[in-house]
Amino acid sequence: MAADGAALPEGRYGRSADERADRKLKIAGAVLGAALLGFVGWAGVHYITKTDVSGQLVRSQTVSDSSVQAVLEIRKEKDATGVCTVRSLGEDGTEVARKDVTLDRRETHFTELVTIRTTQRASATELEGCRQVTGH
């Protein structure tokens, strides 16, 4: 019969409990490392692409068949120059006006009244977005 204290042959009966635990720890470490790397990448892209000029359409009013007035609320750095794009849509949803508004006031928070000429009566006006102008 088997001798007492005889060891089982090495590697014949699968991995030991310690080897299985080490493998699980390596997998968990790799997953956490990948998640951390993903977060750092996302934060870097967000930091690089963030806008230093932000705007909000406070209200708009169709003044006539050929013009719209819009009030924009702007936040930016004092010395930054920004451009905000405003557009108006007709009853059928087609674009009837588009205007890039340059914002170079030396204030950090202000409102701006914008008049937009349209090709036909506008039913909706929206702020597409704002961006900082580089090179100024």
Short mmCIF file of N, CA and C in Angstrom, two decimals:
data_model
loop_
_atom_site.label_atom_id
_atom_site.label_comp_id
_atom_site.label_asym_id
_atom_site.label_seq_id
_atom_site.Cartn_x
_atom_site.Cartn_y
_atom_site.Cartn_z
N MET A 1 0.82 -1.17 0.00
CA MET A 1 0.00 0.00 0.00
C MET A 1 0.87 1.24 0.00
N ALA A 2 0.23 2.35 0.13
CA ALA A 2 0.96 3.61 0.06
C ALA A 2 1.73 3.83 1.35
N ALA A 3 2.90 4.34 1.19
CA ALA A 3 3.73 4.61 2.36
C ALA A 3 3.25 5.90 3.01
N ASP A 4 3.28 5.92 4.34
CA ASP A 4 2.88 7.13 5.05
C ASP A 4 3.87 8.24 4.76
N GLY A 5 3.35 9.48 4.55
CA GLY A 5 4.22 10.63 4.34
C GLY A 5 4.72 10.74 2.92
N ALA A 6 4.32 9.87 2.03
CA ALA A 6 4.76 9.97 0.64
C ALA A 6 4.01 11.11 -0.04
N ALA A 7 4.73 11.95 -0.72
CA ALA A 7 4.14 13.11 -1.39
C ALA A 7 3.55 12.69 -2.72
N LEU A 8 2.51 13.42 -3.14
CA LEU A 8 1.91 13.17 -4.44
C LEU A 8 2.85 13.68 -5.52
N PRO A 9 2.81 13.08 -6.67
CA PRO A 9 3.69 13.54 -7.75
C PRO A 9 3.39 15.00 -8.11
N GLU A 10 4.43 15.78 -8.34
CA GLU A 10 4.34 17.21 -8.66
C GLU A 10 3.58 17.43 -9.96
N GLY A 11 2.55 18.31 -9.96
CA GLY A 11 1.83 18.70 -11.15
C GLY A 11 0.85 17.67 -11.68
N ARG A 12 0.69 16.56 -11.03
CA ARG A 12 -0.17 15.50 -11.55
C ARG A 12 -1.64 15.73 -11.27
N TYR A 13 -1.97 16.43 -10.22
CA TYR A 13 -3.36 16.59 -9.79
C TYR A 13 -3.84 18.04 -9.88
N GLY A 14 -3.36 18.80 -10.84
CA GLY A 14 -3.82 20.18 -11.03
C GLY A 14 -3.07 21.16 -10.14
N ARG A 15 -3.53 22.37 -10.17
CA ARG A 15 -2.88 23.44 -9.41
C ARG A 15 -3.22 23.36 -7.94
N SER A 16 -2.30 23.85 -7.14
CA SER A 16 -2.57 23.89 -5.70
C SER A 16 -3.46 25.09 -5.40
N ALA A 17 -4.00 25.13 -4.21
CA ALA A 17 -4.88 26.23 -3.80
C ALA A 17 -4.13 27.57 -3.86
N ASP A 18 -2.85 27.58 -3.51
CA ASP A 18 -2.06 28.81 -3.56
C ASP A 18 -1.91 29.32 -4.99
N GLU A 19 -1.71 28.42 -5.93
CA GLU A 19 -1.56 28.83 -7.33
C GLU A 19 -2.87 29.40 -7.87
N ARG A 20 -4.01 28.81 -7.48
CA ARG A 20 -5.31 29.34 -7.92
C ARG A 20 -5.56 30.73 -7.33
N ALA A 21 -5.20 30.93 -6.07
CA ALA A 21 -5.38 32.24 -5.43
C ALA A 21 -4.48 33.27 -6.08
N ASP A 22 -3.24 32.89 -6.41
CA ASP A 22 -2.33 33.83 -7.09
C ASP A 22 -2.89 34.24 -8.44
N ARG A 23 -3.46 33.29 -9.17
CA ARG A 23 -4.02 33.60 -10.49
C ARG A 23 -5.19 34.58 -10.36
N LYS A 24 -6.07 34.36 -9.37
CA LYS A 24 -7.20 35.26 -9.16
C LYS A 24 -6.72 36.67 -8.80
N LEU A 25 -5.70 36.76 -7.98
CA LEU A 25 -5.15 38.07 -7.62
C LEU A 25 -4.55 38.78 -8.82
N LYS A 26 -3.87 38.03 -9.68
CA LYS A 26 -3.29 38.63 -10.89
C LYS A 26 -4.38 39.15 -11.81
N ILE A 27 -5.46 38.39 -11.97
CA ILE A 27 -6.57 38.82 -12.82
C ILE A 27 -7.23 40.07 -12.23
N ALA A 28 -7.48 40.08 -10.92
CA ALA A 28 -8.10 41.24 -10.28
C ALA A 28 -7.19 42.47 -10.41
N GLY A 29 -5.90 42.28 -10.25
CA GLY A 29 -4.96 43.39 -10.40
C GLY A 29 -4.94 43.94 -11.83
N ALA A 30 -5.01 43.04 -12.81
CA ALA A 30 -5.02 43.47 -14.22
C ALA A 30 -6.29 44.25 -14.53
N VAL A 31 -7.43 43.80 -14.02
CA VAL A 31 -8.70 44.49 -14.26
C VAL A 31 -8.68 45.88 -13.60
N LEU A 32 -8.23 45.95 -12.37
CA LEU A 32 -8.15 47.25 -11.68
C LEU A 32 -7.14 48.18 -12.36
N GLY A 33 -6.04 47.65 -12.81
CA GLY A 33 -5.05 48.46 -13.52
C GLY A 33 -5.60 49.01 -14.82
N ALA A 34 -6.35 48.17 -15.56
CA ALA A 34 -6.96 48.63 -16.82
C ALA A 34 -8.00 49.71 -16.55
N ALA A 35 -8.79 49.54 -15.48
CA ALA A 35 -9.78 50.55 -15.13
C ALA A 35 -9.11 51.88 -14.76
N LEU A 36 -8.04 51.82 -14.01
CA LEU A 36 -7.31 53.03 -13.63
C LEU A 36 -6.71 53.70 -14.86
N LEU A 37 -6.14 52.92 -15.74
CA LEU A 37 -5.58 53.47 -16.97
C LEU A 37 -6.66 54.12 -17.83
N GLY A 38 -7.83 53.50 -17.92
CA GLY A 38 -8.95 54.07 -18.65
C GLY A 38 -9.40 55.40 -18.06
N PHE A 39 -9.50 55.47 -16.73
CA PHE A 39 -9.90 56.71 -16.07
C PHE A 39 -8.88 57.82 -16.31
N VAL A 40 -7.61 57.52 -16.21
CA VAL A 40 -6.57 58.53 -16.44
C VAL A 40 -6.63 59.02 -17.89
N GLY A 41 -6.87 58.13 -18.83
CA GLY A 41 -7.01 58.53 -20.24
C GLY A 41 -8.21 59.42 -20.45
N TRP A 42 -9.35 59.05 -19.85
CA TRP A 42 -10.56 59.87 -19.97
C TRP A 42 -10.34 61.25 -19.36
N ALA A 43 -9.73 61.31 -18.18
CA ALA A 43 -9.49 62.59 -17.52
C ALA A 43 -8.56 63.47 -18.37
N GLY A 44 -7.56 62.87 -19.00
CA GLY A 44 -6.65 63.63 -19.85
C GLY A 44 -7.34 64.20 -21.06
N VAL A 45 -8.16 63.40 -21.72
CA VAL A 45 -8.90 63.89 -22.89
C VAL A 45 -9.88 64.98 -22.47
N HIS A 46 -10.56 64.80 -21.35
CA HIS A 46 -11.51 65.79 -20.86
C HIS A 46 -10.79 67.11 -20.56
N TYR A 47 -9.62 67.05 -19.97
CA TYR A 47 -8.86 68.25 -19.62
C TYR A 47 -8.41 68.98 -20.88
N ILE A 48 -7.96 68.26 -21.88
CA ILE A 48 -7.45 68.88 -23.10
C ILE A 48 -8.58 69.49 -23.92
N THR A 49 -9.72 68.82 -23.99
CA THR A 49 -10.81 69.28 -24.86
C THR A 49 -11.83 70.16 -24.18
N LYS A 50 -11.68 70.44 -22.91
CA LYS A 50 -12.69 71.25 -22.24
C LYS A 50 -12.73 72.66 -22.83
N THR A 51 -13.90 73.24 -22.78
CA THR A 51 -14.08 74.57 -23.33
C THR A 51 -13.92 75.61 -22.22
N ASP A 52 -13.26 76.71 -22.54
CA ASP A 52 -13.08 77.77 -21.58
C ASP A 52 -14.17 78.83 -21.73
N VAL A 53 -15.04 78.66 -22.71
CA VAL A 53 -16.15 79.57 -22.94
C VAL A 53 -17.42 78.74 -22.93
N SER A 54 -18.38 79.11 -22.10
CA SER A 54 -19.64 78.40 -22.09
C SER A 54 -20.78 79.40 -22.20
N GLY A 55 -21.85 78.97 -22.80
CA GLY A 55 -22.98 79.84 -23.00
C GLY A 55 -24.29 79.11 -22.82
N GLN A 56 -25.34 79.88 -22.63
CA GLN A 56 -26.67 79.34 -22.46
C GLN A 56 -27.65 80.29 -23.13
N LEU A 57 -28.59 79.75 -23.86
CA LEU A 57 -29.64 80.56 -24.46
C LEU A 57 -30.68 80.83 -23.39
N VAL A 58 -30.80 82.11 -22.99
CA VAL A 58 -31.73 82.47 -21.93
C VAL A 58 -33.15 82.56 -22.51
N ARG A 59 -33.28 83.26 -23.63
CA ARG A 59 -34.58 83.37 -24.29
C ARG A 59 -34.37 83.82 -25.73
N SER A 60 -35.37 83.57 -26.54
CA SER A 60 -35.34 84.04 -27.92
C SER A 60 -36.74 84.46 -28.32
N GLN A 61 -36.80 85.37 -29.29
CA GLN A 61 -38.08 85.88 -29.75
C GLN A 61 -38.00 86.12 -31.25
N THR A 62 -38.98 85.62 -31.97
CA THR A 62 -39.08 85.90 -33.40
C THR A 62 -39.66 87.30 -33.53
N VAL A 63 -38.87 88.22 -34.08
CA VAL A 63 -39.27 89.63 -34.18
C VAL A 63 -40.09 89.86 -35.45
N SER A 64 -39.70 89.21 -36.54
CA SER A 64 -40.41 89.37 -37.81
C SER A 64 -40.17 88.13 -38.65
N ASP A 65 -40.63 88.16 -39.89
CA ASP A 65 -40.40 87.03 -40.80
C ASP A 65 -38.93 86.89 -41.18
N SER A 66 -38.13 87.94 -40.90
CA SER A 66 -36.73 87.90 -41.32
C SER A 66 -35.73 88.13 -40.18
N SER A 67 -36.17 88.09 -38.93
CA SER A 67 -35.20 88.26 -37.84
C SER A 67 -35.68 87.66 -36.53
N VAL A 68 -34.69 87.29 -35.74
CA VAL A 68 -34.89 86.72 -34.41
C VAL A 68 -33.94 87.42 -33.46
N GLN A 69 -34.38 87.65 -32.24
CA GLN A 69 -33.49 88.16 -31.20
C GLN A 69 -33.31 87.07 -30.15
N ALA A 70 -32.07 86.92 -29.70
CA ALA A 70 -31.74 85.91 -28.69
C ALA A 70 -30.89 86.56 -27.61
N VAL A 71 -31.10 86.13 -26.39
CA VAL A 71 -30.29 86.59 -25.27
C VAL A 71 -29.44 85.41 -24.81
N LEU A 72 -28.12 85.59 -24.83
CA LEU A 72 -27.18 84.56 -24.42
C LEU A 72 -26.56 84.94 -23.08
N GLU A 73 -26.40 83.96 -22.21
CA GLU A 73 -25.66 84.14 -20.96
C GLU A 73 -24.30 83.48 -21.16
N ILE A 74 -23.23 84.25 -20.99
CA ILE A 74 -21.88 83.80 -21.31
C ILE A 74 -21.03 83.76 -20.06
N ARG A 75 -20.22 82.71 -19.95
CA ARG A 75 -19.19 82.59 -18.90
C ARG A 75 -17.87 82.26 -19.60
N LYS A 76 -16.85 83.04 -19.27
CA LYS A 76 -15.54 82.83 -19.89
C LYS A 76 -14.48 83.48 -19.02
N GLU A 77 -13.23 83.21 -19.36
CA GLU A 77 -12.14 83.89 -18.68
C GLU A 77 -12.12 85.34 -19.14
N LYS A 78 -11.66 86.22 -18.29
CA LYS A 78 -11.72 87.66 -18.55
C LYS A 78 -11.03 88.04 -19.86
N ASP A 79 -9.87 87.48 -20.12
CA ASP A 79 -9.10 87.87 -21.31
C ASP A 79 -9.35 86.97 -22.52
N ALA A 80 -10.25 86.00 -22.38
CA ALA A 80 -10.51 85.07 -23.49
C ALA A 80 -11.48 85.69 -24.48
N THR A 81 -11.31 85.32 -25.74
CA THR A 81 -12.26 85.68 -26.78
C THR A 81 -12.94 84.40 -27.21
N GLY A 82 -14.26 84.45 -27.27
CA GLY A 82 -15.02 83.26 -27.63
C GLY A 82 -15.93 83.49 -28.81
N VAL A 83 -16.40 82.40 -29.36
CA VAL A 83 -17.38 82.43 -30.45
C VAL A 83 -18.49 81.45 -30.09
N CYS A 84 -19.73 81.92 -30.15
CA CYS A 84 -20.89 81.06 -29.92
C CYS A 84 -21.70 81.00 -31.21
N THR A 85 -22.16 79.81 -31.55
CA THR A 85 -22.95 79.61 -32.77
C THR A 85 -24.42 79.46 -32.39
N VAL A 86 -25.24 80.34 -33.00
CA VAL A 86 -26.68 80.34 -32.77
C VAL A 86 -27.35 80.02 -34.11
N ARG A 87 -28.39 79.20 -34.06
CA ARG A 87 -29.12 78.92 -35.30
C ARG A 87 -30.61 78.93 -35.04
N SER A 88 -31.35 79.22 -36.10
CA SER A 88 -32.81 79.23 -36.03
C SER A 88 -33.36 78.23 -37.03
N LEU A 89 -34.51 77.65 -36.68
CA LEU A 89 -35.16 76.65 -37.51
C LEU A 89 -36.54 77.14 -37.92
N GLY A 90 -36.95 76.79 -39.14
CA GLY A 90 -38.28 77.13 -39.62
C GLY A 90 -39.31 76.12 -39.13
N GLU A 91 -40.55 76.34 -39.53
CA GLU A 91 -41.65 75.45 -39.14
C GLU A 91 -41.41 74.01 -39.56
N ASP A 92 -40.79 73.80 -40.71
CA ASP A 92 -40.57 72.45 -41.23
C ASP A 92 -39.28 71.82 -40.69
N GLY A 93 -38.56 72.53 -39.82
CA GLY A 93 -37.34 72.00 -39.21
C GLY A 93 -36.06 72.32 -39.96
N THR A 94 -36.18 73.00 -41.09
CA THR A 94 -34.97 73.36 -41.83
C THR A 94 -34.32 74.58 -41.19
N GLU A 95 -33.02 74.67 -41.37
CA GLU A 95 -32.28 75.80 -40.81
C GLU A 95 -32.56 77.05 -41.66
N VAL A 96 -32.99 78.13 -40.99
CA VAL A 96 -33.29 79.38 -41.70
C VAL A 96 -32.28 80.48 -41.35
N ALA A 97 -31.41 80.22 -40.37
CA ALA A 97 -30.39 81.20 -40.01
C ALA A 97 -29.31 80.52 -39.18
N ARG A 98 -28.10 81.05 -39.31
CA ARG A 98 -26.96 80.60 -38.50
C ARG A 98 -26.05 81.80 -38.33
N LYS A 99 -25.59 82.01 -37.12
CA LYS A 99 -24.71 83.14 -36.87
C LYS A 99 -23.67 82.77 -35.83
N ASP A 100 -22.41 83.10 -36.13
CA ASP A 100 -21.33 82.98 -35.16
C ASP A 100 -21.16 84.33 -34.49
N VAL A 101 -21.32 84.37 -33.17
CA VAL A 101 -21.24 85.61 -32.41
C VAL A 101 -19.89 85.65 -31.70
N THR A 102 -19.09 86.67 -32.00
CA THR A 102 -17.79 86.83 -31.36
C THR A 102 -17.98 87.55 -30.03
N LEU A 103 -17.37 87.01 -28.99
CA LEU A 103 -17.51 87.55 -27.64
C LEU A 103 -16.14 87.93 -27.12
N ASP A 104 -15.83 89.22 -27.16
CA ASP A 104 -14.50 89.66 -26.71
C ASP A 104 -14.59 90.67 -25.57
N ARG A 105 -15.73 90.72 -24.89
CA ARG A 105 -15.86 91.62 -23.74
C ARG A 105 -14.92 91.14 -22.64
N ARG A 106 -14.37 92.06 -21.90
CA ARG A 106 -13.40 91.73 -20.83
C ARG A 106 -14.13 91.52 -19.50
N GLU A 107 -15.13 90.65 -19.55
CA GLU A 107 -15.89 90.28 -18.36
C GLU A 107 -15.93 88.76 -18.29
N THR A 108 -16.18 88.23 -17.10
CA THR A 108 -16.22 86.78 -16.94
C THR A 108 -17.64 86.23 -17.04
N HIS A 109 -18.64 87.05 -16.78
CA HIS A 109 -20.03 86.60 -16.81
C HIS A 109 -20.90 87.76 -17.28
N PHE A 110 -21.60 87.57 -18.39
CA PHE A 110 -22.44 88.64 -18.92
C PHE A 110 -23.51 88.07 -19.83
N THR A 111 -24.49 88.91 -20.19
CA THR A 111 -25.51 88.54 -21.16
C THR A 111 -25.28 89.35 -22.43
N GLU A 112 -25.65 88.75 -23.54
CA GLU A 112 -25.44 89.37 -24.84
C GLU A 112 -26.72 89.24 -25.65
N LEU A 113 -27.23 90.37 -26.16
CA LEU A 113 -28.39 90.37 -27.04
C LEU A 113 -27.90 90.24 -28.47
N VAL A 114 -28.43 89.24 -29.19
CA VAL A 114 -28.00 88.96 -30.55
C VAL A 114 -29.22 89.03 -31.47
N THR A 115 -29.08 89.73 -32.58
CA THR A 115 -30.11 89.76 -33.61
C THR A 115 -29.63 88.92 -34.79
N ILE A 116 -30.49 88.01 -35.22
CA ILE A 116 -30.13 87.08 -36.29
C ILE A 116 -31.10 87.31 -37.46
N ARG A 117 -30.55 87.51 -38.64
CA ARG A 117 -31.37 87.65 -39.85
C ARG A 117 -31.69 86.26 -40.38
N THR A 118 -32.96 86.04 -40.70
CA THR A 118 -33.40 84.72 -41.16
C THR A 118 -33.87 84.78 -42.62
N THR A 119 -33.89 83.63 -43.26
CA THR A 119 -34.36 83.56 -44.65
C THR A 119 -35.88 83.40 -44.73
N GLN A 120 -36.51 82.95 -43.64
CA GLN A 120 -37.96 82.88 -43.51
C GLN A 120 -38.30 82.89 -42.03
N ARG A 121 -39.56 82.90 -41.70
CA ARG A 121 -39.98 83.00 -40.30
C ARG A 121 -39.43 81.81 -39.49
N ALA A 122 -38.83 82.12 -38.37
CA ALA A 122 -38.25 81.09 -37.49
C ALA A 122 -39.27 80.65 -36.45
N SER A 123 -39.25 79.36 -36.14
CA SER A 123 -40.13 78.84 -35.09
C SER A 123 -39.35 78.41 -33.86
N ALA A 124 -38.04 78.23 -34.00
CA ALA A 124 -37.20 77.82 -32.87
C ALA A 124 -35.79 78.36 -33.07
N THR A 125 -35.15 78.69 -31.96
CA THR A 125 -33.76 79.15 -31.99
C THR A 125 -33.00 78.36 -30.93
N GLU A 126 -31.76 77.99 -31.27
CA GLU A 126 -30.96 77.21 -30.33
C GLU A 126 -29.50 77.66 -30.36
N LEU A 127 -28.85 77.47 -29.24
CA LEU A 127 -27.41 77.71 -29.14
C LEU A 127 -26.73 76.38 -29.40
N GLU A 128 -25.95 76.33 -30.47
CA GLU A 128 -25.26 75.07 -30.81
C GLU A 128 -24.07 74.83 -29.89
N GLY A 129 -23.36 75.88 -29.52
CA GLY A 129 -22.22 75.71 -28.64
C GLY A 129 -21.30 76.92 -28.70
N CYS A 130 -20.35 76.94 -27.78
CA CYS A 130 -19.39 78.02 -27.68
C CYS A 130 -17.99 77.42 -27.61
N ARG A 131 -17.01 78.17 -28.08
CA ARG A 131 -15.62 77.72 -28.04
C ARG A 131 -14.72 78.93 -27.89
N GLN A 132 -13.54 78.69 -27.42
CA GLN A 132 -12.56 79.75 -27.27
C GLN A 132 -11.81 79.93 -28.59
N VAL A 133 -11.59 81.17 -28.96
CA VAL A 133 -10.85 81.47 -30.17
C VAL A 133 -9.36 81.49 -29.80
N THR A 134 -8.57 80.70 -30.50
CA THR A 134 -7.14 80.67 -30.24
C THR A 134 -6.45 81.66 -31.15
N GLY A 135 -5.35 82.19 -30.70
CA GLY A 135 -4.57 83.12 -31.52
C GLY A 135 -4.91 84.58 -31.26
N HIS A 136 -5.76 84.87 -30.28
CA HIS A 136 -6.07 86.26 -29.97
C HIS A 136 -5.33 86.70 -28.74
#
